[in-house]
mmCIF file of C-alpha atoms in Angstrom:
data_model
loop_
_atom_site.group_PDB
_atom_site.id
_atom_site.type_symbol
_atom_site.label_atom_id
_atom_site.label_comp_id
_atom_site.label_asym_id
_atom_site.label_seq_id
_atom_site.Cartn_x
_atom_site.Cartn_y
_atom_site.Cartn_z
ATOM 1 C CA MET V 21 12.607 -14.869 -11.670
ATOM 2 C CA ASN V 22 10.800 -12.132 -13.584
ATOM 3 C CA GLU V 23 12.775 -11.295 -16.712
ATOM 4 C CA ARG V 24 10.716 -8.305 -17.811
ATOM 5 C CA ARG V 25 12.776 -5.189 -18.468
ATOM 6 C CA GLU V 26 11.459 -1.662 -18.762
ATOM 7 C CA ARG V 27 12.318 -0.110 -22.106
ATOM 8 C CA PRO V 28 13.565 3.491 -22.328
ATOM 9 C CA ASP V 29 11.129 6.088 -23.596
ATOM 10 C CA ARG V 30 11.307 7.038 -27.264
ATOM 11 C CA ASP V 31 13.679 9.886 -26.483
ATOM 12 C CA GLY V 32 16.036 7.510 -24.653
ATOM 13 C CA ARG V 33 15.152 8.568 -21.106
ATOM 14 C CA ARG V 34 15.118 5.728 -18.596
ATOM 15 C CA PRO V 35 12.030 5.200 -16.434
ATOM 16 C CA VAL V 36 12.494 5.998 -12.758
ATOM 17 C CA LEU V 37 11.320 4.453 -9.485
ATOM 18 C CA LEU V 38 10.988 7.233 -6.925
ATOM 19 C CA LEU V 39 11.715 6.213 -3.330
ATOM 20 C CA PRO V 40 11.139 7.967 0.006
ATOM 21 C CA PRO V 41 13.850 10.186 1.554
ATOM 22 C CA ARG V 42 14.567 7.516 4.177
ATOM 23 C CA LEU V 43 14.814 4.043 2.676
ATOM 24 C CA THR V 44 13.141 1.122 4.384
ATOM 25 C CA ALA V 45 14.442 -2.372 3.798
ATOM 26 C CA SER V 46 11.448 -2.950 1.525
ATOM 27 C CA ALA V 47 12.378 0.102 -0.536
ATOM 28 C CA ARG V 48 15.931 -1.204 -0.863
ATOM 29 C CA ALA V 49 14.720 -4.598 -2.057
ATOM 30 C CA LEU V 50 12.344 -3.069 -4.595
ATOM 31 C CA ALA V 51 14.993 -0.588 -5.730
ATOM 32 C CA ALA V 52 17.435 -3.425 -6.409
ATOM 33 C CA ALA V 53 14.777 -5.240 -8.436
ATOM 34 C CA ALA V 54 13.975 -2.045 -10.343
ATOM 35 C CA VAL V 55 17.601 -1.347 -11.204
ATOM 36 C CA GLY V 56 17.987 -4.909 -12.458
ATOM 37 C CA ARG V 57 15.001 -4.292 -14.704
ATOM 38 C CA GLY V 58 16.458 -1.158 -16.265
ATOM 39 C CA LEU V 59 14.864 1.588 -14.163
ATOM 40 C CA ARG V 60 16.703 4.269 -12.230
ATOM 41 C CA ALA V 61 16.105 4.180 -8.481
ATOM 42 C CA VAL V 62 15.953 7.772 -7.248
ATOM 43 C CA GLU V 63 16.026 8.733 -3.581
ATOM 44 C CA PRO V 64 15.533 12.463 -2.904
ATOM 45 C CA GLY V 65 17.967 13.935 -0.413
ATOM 46 C CA GLY V 66 15.167 15.512 1.624
ATOM 47 C CA ALA V 67 11.444 16.094 1.837
ATOM 48 C CA ARG V 68 11.377 18.537 -1.084
ATOM 49 C CA ILE V 69 10.996 17.416 -4.675
ATOM 50 C CA PRO V 70 14.343 17.927 -6.447
ATOM 51 C CA GLU V 71 14.392 19.974 -9.640
ATOM 52 C CA ALA V 72 15.912 17.003 -11.456
ATOM 53 C CA LEU V 73 12.749 14.973 -10.920
ATOM 54 C CA ARG V 74 10.778 16.968 -13.448
ATOM 55 C CA GLU V 75 9.485 14.877 -16.313
ATOM 56 C CA THR V 76 11.961 16.660 -18.591
ATOM 57 C CA ALA V 77 14.807 15.034 -16.624
ATOM 58 C CA TYR V 78 13.492 11.473 -16.480
ATOM 59 C CA GLY V 79 11.180 9.237 -18.436
ATOM 60 C CA ARG V 80 8.139 7.468 -17.032
ATOM 61 C CA ALA V 81 7.890 7.781 -13.270
ATOM 62 C CA TYR V 82 6.808 5.128 -10.744
ATOM 63 C CA LEU V 83 6.724 5.322 -6.963
ATOM 64 C CA HIS V 84 7.176 3.313 -3.759
ATOM 65 C CA ALA V 85 6.658 5.489 -0.672
ATOM 66 C CA GLY V 86 4.278 6.361 2.154
ATOM 67 C CA PRO V 87 1.042 8.303 1.584
ATOM 68 C CA GLY V 88 2.325 11.718 2.670
ATOM 69 C CA PHE V 89 5.334 11.667 0.358
ATOM 70 C CA ALA V 90 3.301 10.069 -2.436
ATOM 71 C CA ASP V 91 0.595 12.741 -2.213
ATOM 72 C CA ALA V 92 3.258 15.418 -2.574
ATOM 73 C CA VAL V 93 5.114 14.028 -5.583
ATOM 74 C CA ALA V 94 2.506 12.086 -7.586
ATOM 75 C CA PRO V 95 0.743 15.184 -9.031
ATOM 76 C CA VAL V 96 4.078 16.691 -10.058
ATOM 77 C CA LEU V 97 5.271 13.566 -11.849
ATOM 78 C CA GLY V 98 1.960 12.491 -13.337
ATOM 79 C CA ILE V 99 1.651 9.306 -11.250
ATOM 80 C CA ALA V 100 -1.729 7.639 -10.692
ATOM 81 C CA LEU V 101 -1.890 6.082 -7.216
ATOM 82 C CA LEU V 102 -4.261 3.117 -7.042
ATOM 83 C CA GLU V 103 -5.971 2.228 -3.762
ATOM 84 C CA ALA V 104 -9.014 0.341 -2.499
ATOM 85 C CA PRO V 105 -12.242 2.280 -1.862
ATOM 86 C CA ALA V 106 -12.350 3.711 1.659
ATOM 87 C CA ASP V 107 -15.337 1.530 2.565
ATOM 88 C CA TRP V 108 -14.160 -1.655 0.794
ATOM 89 C CA LEU V 109 -13.542 -3.613 3.977
ATOM 90 C CA ALA V 110 -16.907 -2.578 5.435
ATOM 91 C CA ARG V 111 -18.724 -3.722 2.287
ATOM 92 C CA LEU V 112 -17.201 -7.209 2.192
ATOM 93 C CA PRO V 113 -19.537 -10.103 3.050
ATOM 94 C CA ILE V 114 -19.311 -11.179 6.681
ATOM 95 C CA GLY V 115 -18.006 -14.556 5.498
ATOM 96 C CA PHE V 116 -14.741 -12.858 4.509
ATOM 97 C CA THR V 117 -14.410 -10.499 7.498
ATOM 98 C CA ARG V 118 -15.949 -12.597 10.323
ATOM 99 C CA ARG V 119 -16.569 -9.402 12.267
ATOM 100 C CA GLU V 120 -18.689 -6.289 12.079
ATOM 101 C CA ILE V 121 -16.887 -3.456 10.282
ATOM 102 C CA ARG V 122 -18.372 -0.017 9.734
ATOM 103 C CA ALA V 123 -17.128 2.961 7.743
ATOM 104 C CA MET V 124 -18.055 6.298 9.309
ATOM 105 C CA PRO V 125 -16.809 9.862 9.830
ATOM 106 C CA ILE V 126 -14.750 10.155 12.984
ATOM 107 C CA ARG V 127 -17.359 12.484 14.526
ATOM 108 C CA GLU V 128 -19.698 9.477 14.757
ATOM 109 C CA ALA V 129 -16.975 7.269 16.206
ATOM 110 C CA TYR V 130 -16.560 9.700 19.127
ATOM 111 C CA GLY V 131 -19.882 8.410 20.486
ATOM 112 C CA LEU V 132 -18.770 4.761 20.760
ATOM 113 C CA ARG V 133 -18.738 3.467 24.334
ATOM 114 C CA ARG V 134 -17.070 0.085 23.943
ATOM 115 C CA PRO V 135 -13.599 -1.183 22.937
ATOM 116 C CA VAL V 136 -13.171 -1.047 19.143
ATOM 117 C CA PHE V 137 -10.374 -1.253 16.612
ATOM 118 C CA VAL V 138 -10.186 1.972 14.587
ATOM 119 C CA LYS V 139 -7.999 2.897 11.624
ATOM 120 C CA SER V 140 -7.854 5.181 8.621
ATOM 121 C CA PRO V 141 -8.911 3.402 5.423
ATOM 122 C CA ASN V 142 -5.961 4.371 3.216
ATOM 123 C CA ASP V 143 -3.372 6.273 5.234
ATOM 124 C CA LYS V 144 -1.988 6.618 8.755
ATOM 125 C CA SER V 145 -3.753 9.812 9.832
ATOM 126 C CA ILE V 146 -5.630 7.922 12.553
ATOM 127 C CA PRO V 147 -3.372 5.445 14.402
ATOM 128 C CA ALA V 148 -4.575 1.860 13.892
ATOM 129 C CA LEU V 149 -5.229 0.830 17.498
ATOM 130 C CA VAL V 150 -7.721 -0.730 19.870
ATOM 131 C CA TYR V 151 -9.443 2.202 21.613
ATOM 132 C CA THR V 152 -11.275 1.607 24.898
ATOM 133 C CA ASP V 153 -14.024 3.897 23.575
ATOM 134 C CA GLY V 154 -14.560 6.749 21.122
ATOM 135 C CA SER V 155 -13.398 9.396 23.573
ATOM 136 C CA ARG V 156 -9.835 8.089 23.173
ATOM 137 C CA LEU V 157 -9.687 8.921 19.460
ATOM 138 C CA PRO V 158 -7.819 12.010 18.199
ATOM 139 C CA GLY V 159 -10.105 14.962 18.882
ATOM 140 C CA PRO V 160 -11.601 17.616 16.594
ATOM 141 C CA ASP V 161 -8.644 19.864 17.351
ATOM 142 C CA ALA V 162 -6.413 17.292 15.603
ATOM 143 C CA VAL V 163 -8.560 15.949 12.742
ATOM 144 C CA GLU V 164 -11.483 17.120 10.645
ATOM 145 C CA PRO V 165 -14.873 15.810 11.864
ATOM 146 C CA GLU V 166 -15.625 14.237 8.470
ATOM 147 C CA THR V 167 -12.357 12.246 8.386
ATOM 148 C CA PRO V 168 -13.356 8.679 7.395
ATOM 149 C CA VAL V 169 -12.445 5.797 9.696
ATOM 150 C CA LEU V 170 -13.055 2.062 9.766
ATOM 151 C CA VAL V 171 -14.440 0.746 13.054
ATOM 152 C CA SER V 172 -14.463 -2.973 13.783
ATOM 153 C CA GLU V 173 -14.733 -5.547 16.490
ATOM 154 C CA VAL V 174 -11.433 -6.514 18.099
ATOM 155 C CA VAL V 175 -9.899 -9.700 16.651
ATOM 156 C CA SER V 176 -6.682 -11.494 17.620
ATOM 157 C CA TYR V 177 -4.825 -13.337 14.868
ATOM 158 C CA VAL V 178 -2.531 -16.321 15.265
ATOM 159 C CA CYS V 179 -0.839 -15.616 11.932
ATOM 160 C CA GLU V 180 -1.022 -12.837 9.359
ATOM 161 C CA TYR V 181 -0.145 -12.787 5.660
ATOM 162 C CA ARG V 182 0.363 -10.161 2.980
ATOM 163 C CA LEU V 183 -0.923 -10.928 -0.520
ATOM 164 C CA TYR V 184 0.273 -8.918 -3.517
ATOM 165 C CA VAL V 185 -2.609 -8.974 -5.988
ATOM 166 C CA LEU V 186 -2.274 -8.385 -9.736
ATOM 167 C CA ASP V 187 -5.173 -8.697 -12.169
ATOM 168 C CA GLY V 188 -7.368 -10.504 -9.662
ATOM 169 C CA ALA V 189 -4.836 -13.153 -8.595
ATOM 170 C CA VAL V 190 -2.203 -13.501 -5.875
ATOM 171 C CA HIS V 191 1.108 -12.625 -7.559
ATOM 172 C CA THR V 192 3.379 -13.114 -4.538
ATOM 173 C CA ALA V 193 2.863 -13.309 -0.781
ATOM 174 C CA SER V 194 4.505 -13.501 2.637
ATOM 175 C CA ARG V 195 3.690 -14.292 6.218
ATOM 176 C CA TYR V 196 4.588 -11.250 8.301
ATOM 177 C CA ALA V 197 3.385 -11.938 11.839
ATOM 178 C CA GLU V 198 2.618 -14.710 14.290
ATOM 179 C CA ARG V 199 0.634 -13.952 17.451
ATOM 180 C CA GLY V 200 1.233 -10.249 16.968
ATOM 181 C CA ARG V 201 5.012 -10.461 16.520
ATOM 182 C CA LEU V 202 6.958 -9.911 13.319
ATOM 183 C CA LEU V 203 7.869 -13.319 11.907
ATOM 184 C CA LEU V 204 8.587 -13.577 8.195
ATOM 185 C CA ALA V 205 8.064 -16.780 6.234
ATOM 186 C CA GLU V 206 6.683 -18.219 3.020
ATOM 187 C CA PRO V 207 2.881 -18.068 2.719
ATOM 188 C CA SER V 208 0.937 -21.131 3.805
ATOM 189 C CA PRO V 209 -1.206 -23.034 1.279
ATOM 190 C CA ASP V 210 -4.291 -22.206 3.369
ATOM 191 C CA ALA V 211 -3.528 -18.478 3.199
ATOM 192 C CA LEU V 212 -3.174 -18.653 -0.573
ATOM 193 C CA ALA V 213 -6.370 -20.681 -0.871
ATOM 194 C CA PHE V 214 -8.324 -18.154 1.190
ATOM 195 C CA GLY V 215 -6.873 -15.345 -0.909
ATOM 196 C CA ALA V 216 -7.972 -17.107 -4.090
ATOM 197 C CA ASP V 217 -11.513 -17.551 -2.741
ATOM 198 C CA LEU V 218 -11.651 -13.890 -1.728
ATOM 199 C CA LEU V 219 -10.468 -12.649 -5.112
ATOM 200 C CA ALA V 220 -12.855 -14.932 -6.973
ATOM 201 C CA ALA V 221 -15.680 -13.197 -5.139
ATOM 202 C CA ALA V 222 -14.416 -9.631 -4.724
ATOM 203 C CA SER V 223 -11.630 -8.784 -7.194
ATOM 204 C CA ASP V 224 -13.992 -6.572 -9.223
ATOM 205 C CA SER V 225 -14.253 -4.267 -6.201
ATOM 206 C CA LEU V 226 -10.460 -3.705 -6.143
ATOM 207 C CA PRO V 227 -7.973 -2.065 -8.510
ATOM 208 C CA SER V 228 -5.877 -4.314 -10.717
ATOM 209 C CA ALA V 229 -2.881 -3.894 -8.378
ATOM 210 C CA ILE V 230 -3.332 -3.918 -4.600
ATOM 211 C CA VAL V 231 -2.149 -5.545 -1.377
ATOM 212 C CA VAL V 232 -4.561 -7.500 0.832
ATOM 213 C CA ASP V 233 -3.665 -8.701 4.337
ATOM 214 C CA VAL V 234 -5.399 -11.824 5.655
ATOM 215 C CA GLY V 235 -5.161 -13.749 8.912
ATOM 216 C CA GLN V 236 -6.146 -16.876 10.798
ATOM 217 C CA ASP V 237 -7.589 -16.705 14.307
ATOM 218 C CA ALA V 238 -7.270 -19.152 17.196
ATOM 219 C CA ASP V 239 -10.355 -21.060 15.996
ATOM 220 C CA GLY V 240 -8.740 -21.678 12.623
ATOM 221 C CA ASP V 241 -11.012 -19.255 10.782
ATOM 222 C CA TRP V 242 -9.631 -17.054 8.026
ATOM 223 C CA SER V 243 -10.613 -13.431 7.432
ATOM 224 C CA VAL V 244 -9.522 -10.271 5.658
ATOM 225 C CA ILE V 245 -7.548 -7.892 7.862
ATOM 226 C CA GLU V 246 -7.372 -4.947 5.463
ATOM 227 C CA ALA V 247 -6.446 -3.775 1.970
ATOM 228 C CA ASN V 248 -3.403 -1.548 1.469
ATOM 229 C CA ALA V 249 -1.982 0.416 -1.441
ATOM 230 C CA ALA V 250 0.810 -1.658 -2.991
ATOM 231 C CA TRP V 251 2.939 1.446 -3.500
ATOM 232 C CA ALA V 252 2.981 2.091 0.274
ATOM 233 C CA SER V 253 3.333 -1.497 1.519
ATOM 234 C CA GLY V 254 6.366 -3.379 2.812
ATOM 235 C CA CYS V 255 7.050 -6.594 0.933
ATOM 236 C CA TYR V 256 8.320 -8.626 3.921
ATOM 237 C CA ALA V 257 9.449 -12.041 2.592
ATOM 238 C CA ALA V 258 7.529 -11.781 -0.692
ATOM 239 C CA ASP V 259 9.482 -12.087 -3.946
ATOM 240 C CA PRO V 260 10.649 -8.494 -4.578
ATOM 241 C CA GLU V 261 10.641 -9.004 -8.345
ATOM 242 C CA ARG V 262 6.995 -10.023 -8.342
ATOM 243 C CA ALA V 263 6.100 -7.411 -5.709
ATOM 244 C CA LEU V 264 7.658 -4.827 -8.035
ATOM 245 C CA ASP V 265 5.267 -5.915 -10.807
ATOM 246 C CA VAL V 266 2.377 -4.937 -8.537
ATOM 247 C CA VAL V 267 3.986 -1.671 -7.370
ATOM 248 C CA LEU V 268 4.690 -0.492 -10.923
ATOM 249 C CA ARG V 269 1.056 -1.078 -11.855
ATOM 250 C CA ALA V 270 -0.238 0.538 -8.658
ATOM 251 C CA ALA V 271 1.814 3.752 -8.957
ATOM 252 C CA GLY V 272 2.690 4.483 -12.571
ATOM 253 C CA PRO V 273 2.014 7.075 -15.255
ATOM 254 C CA THR V 274 -1.529 8.418 -15.274
ATOM 255 C CA ALA V 275 -1.564 8.261 -19.068
ATOM 256 C CA ALA V 276 -0.766 4.531 -18.989
ATOM 257 C CA LEU V 277 -3.449 3.154 -16.661
ATOM 258 C CA GLU V 278 -3.722 -0.526 -17.593
ATOM 259 C CA THR V 279 -7.510 -0.720 -17.492
ATOM 260 C CA ALA V 280 -10.279 1.844 -17.817
ATOM 261 C CA ARG V 281 -11.856 0.591 -14.598
ATOM 262 C CA ASP V 282 -8.658 1.402 -12.672
ATOM 263 C CA GLN V 283 -9.509 5.070 -13.104
ATOM 264 C CA ALA V 284 -12.188 4.620 -10.441
ATOM 265 C CA PHE V 285 -9.517 3.577 -7.932
ATOM 266 C CA VAL V 286 -7.075 6.484 -8.373
ATOM 267 C CA ARG V 287 -6.315 8.212 -5.074
ATOM 268 C CA PRO V 288 -7.642 11.798 -4.999
ATOM 269 C CA GLN V 289 -5.002 14.512 -5.039
ATOM 270 C CA ALA V 290 -5.811 16.036 -1.685
ATOM 271 C CA VAL V 291 -2.377 17.477 -0.865
ATOM 272 C CA GLU V 292 -0.571 20.287 -2.614
ATOM 273 C CA PRO V 293 2.784 19.289 -4.156
ATOM 274 C CA ALA V 294 5.797 20.092 -2.010
ATOM 275 C CA ALA V 295 7.965 22.992 -3.064
ATOM 276 C CA ARG V 296 10.845 22.041 -5.297
ATOM 277 C CA GLY V 297 14.328 22.636 -3.987
ATOM 278 C CA PRO V 298 17.741 22.899 -5.612
ATOM 279 C CA GLU V 299 19.109 19.661 -4.169
ATOM 280 C CA ASP V 300 19.807 16.726 -6.494
ATOM 281 C CA PRO V 301 18.449 13.269 -5.925
ATOM 282 C CA ARG V 302 20.633 10.291 -5.260
ATOM 283 C CA VAL V 303 20.512 7.932 -8.233
ATOM 284 C CA SER V 304 21.257 4.309 -7.411
ATOM 285 C CA ALA V 305 23.126 1.974 -9.691
ATOM 286 C CA VAL V 306 23.122 -0.828 -7.136
ATOM 287 C CA PRO V 307 21.051 0.141 -4.065
ATOM 288 C CA PRO V 308 22.670 -0.921 -0.784
ATOM 289 C CA GLY V 309 21.022 -3.033 1.857
ATOM 290 C CA LYS V 310 19.195 -6.305 2.023
ATOM 291 C CA GLY V 311 16.403 -7.980 3.905
ATOM 292 C CA TYR V 312 13.186 -6.372 5.028
ATOM 293 C CA ARG V 313 11.576 -4.734 7.953
ATOM 294 C CA GLY V 314 8.924 -2.079 7.508
#
């Protein structure tokens, strides 16, 4: 059990963990861990940013939410969102990916004439799916031609694992799928060993707090599936206390970035902050709910 507690700011204000308007089971688990650590868990009542969430109302702000909501509130609350470089997966050695992966603007992907797996690097703007060819991708009427995508060969995994990474080491982990179906369990020793080998070789190319998904195929080979922002990732069966350690590092005050090199991994502020509304947030003393799916 992690016994670390967050201290109030000098003026006595408690730090806050901001959650999405609709709580997932992961958000509930992390909120409970945060409250036990001395933070306030704040869930806005709607999509707008409540007036009470100004920095004058709360102390240091942290976040666990999806990219759209995070992009709206992070600039307002001074939160630095850490994420992997858009082309990180494509730049990994083939020994860790075991498939060809290319980063390209979606306008180039339109010309593909074979089945490929395509996804957005760091958000959900392009659905992560197997497309029969590039003509099946969202068209230029829906997305900008320069929108980056990752294009890879199609791989089927027997089992898939989520690794929460902190300072170049696996901090906690969970199995989340078996043969494409949600199935939560403790991580296998082989998954942890592969994660350790990966981080020994590539941790310098990642922020200090990140989530990496890995999997094993039918031949028994291990490979990296993708990297995800810890602040937007479900924790599945991982230890929520230790997952919270990673989330707080991955989405915390801009002025308190843990390492100078993390500045290179801060998500660009590409979305204007949402308009503030008069509604008050819901402040949790003991967040309801248990378990995880999301």
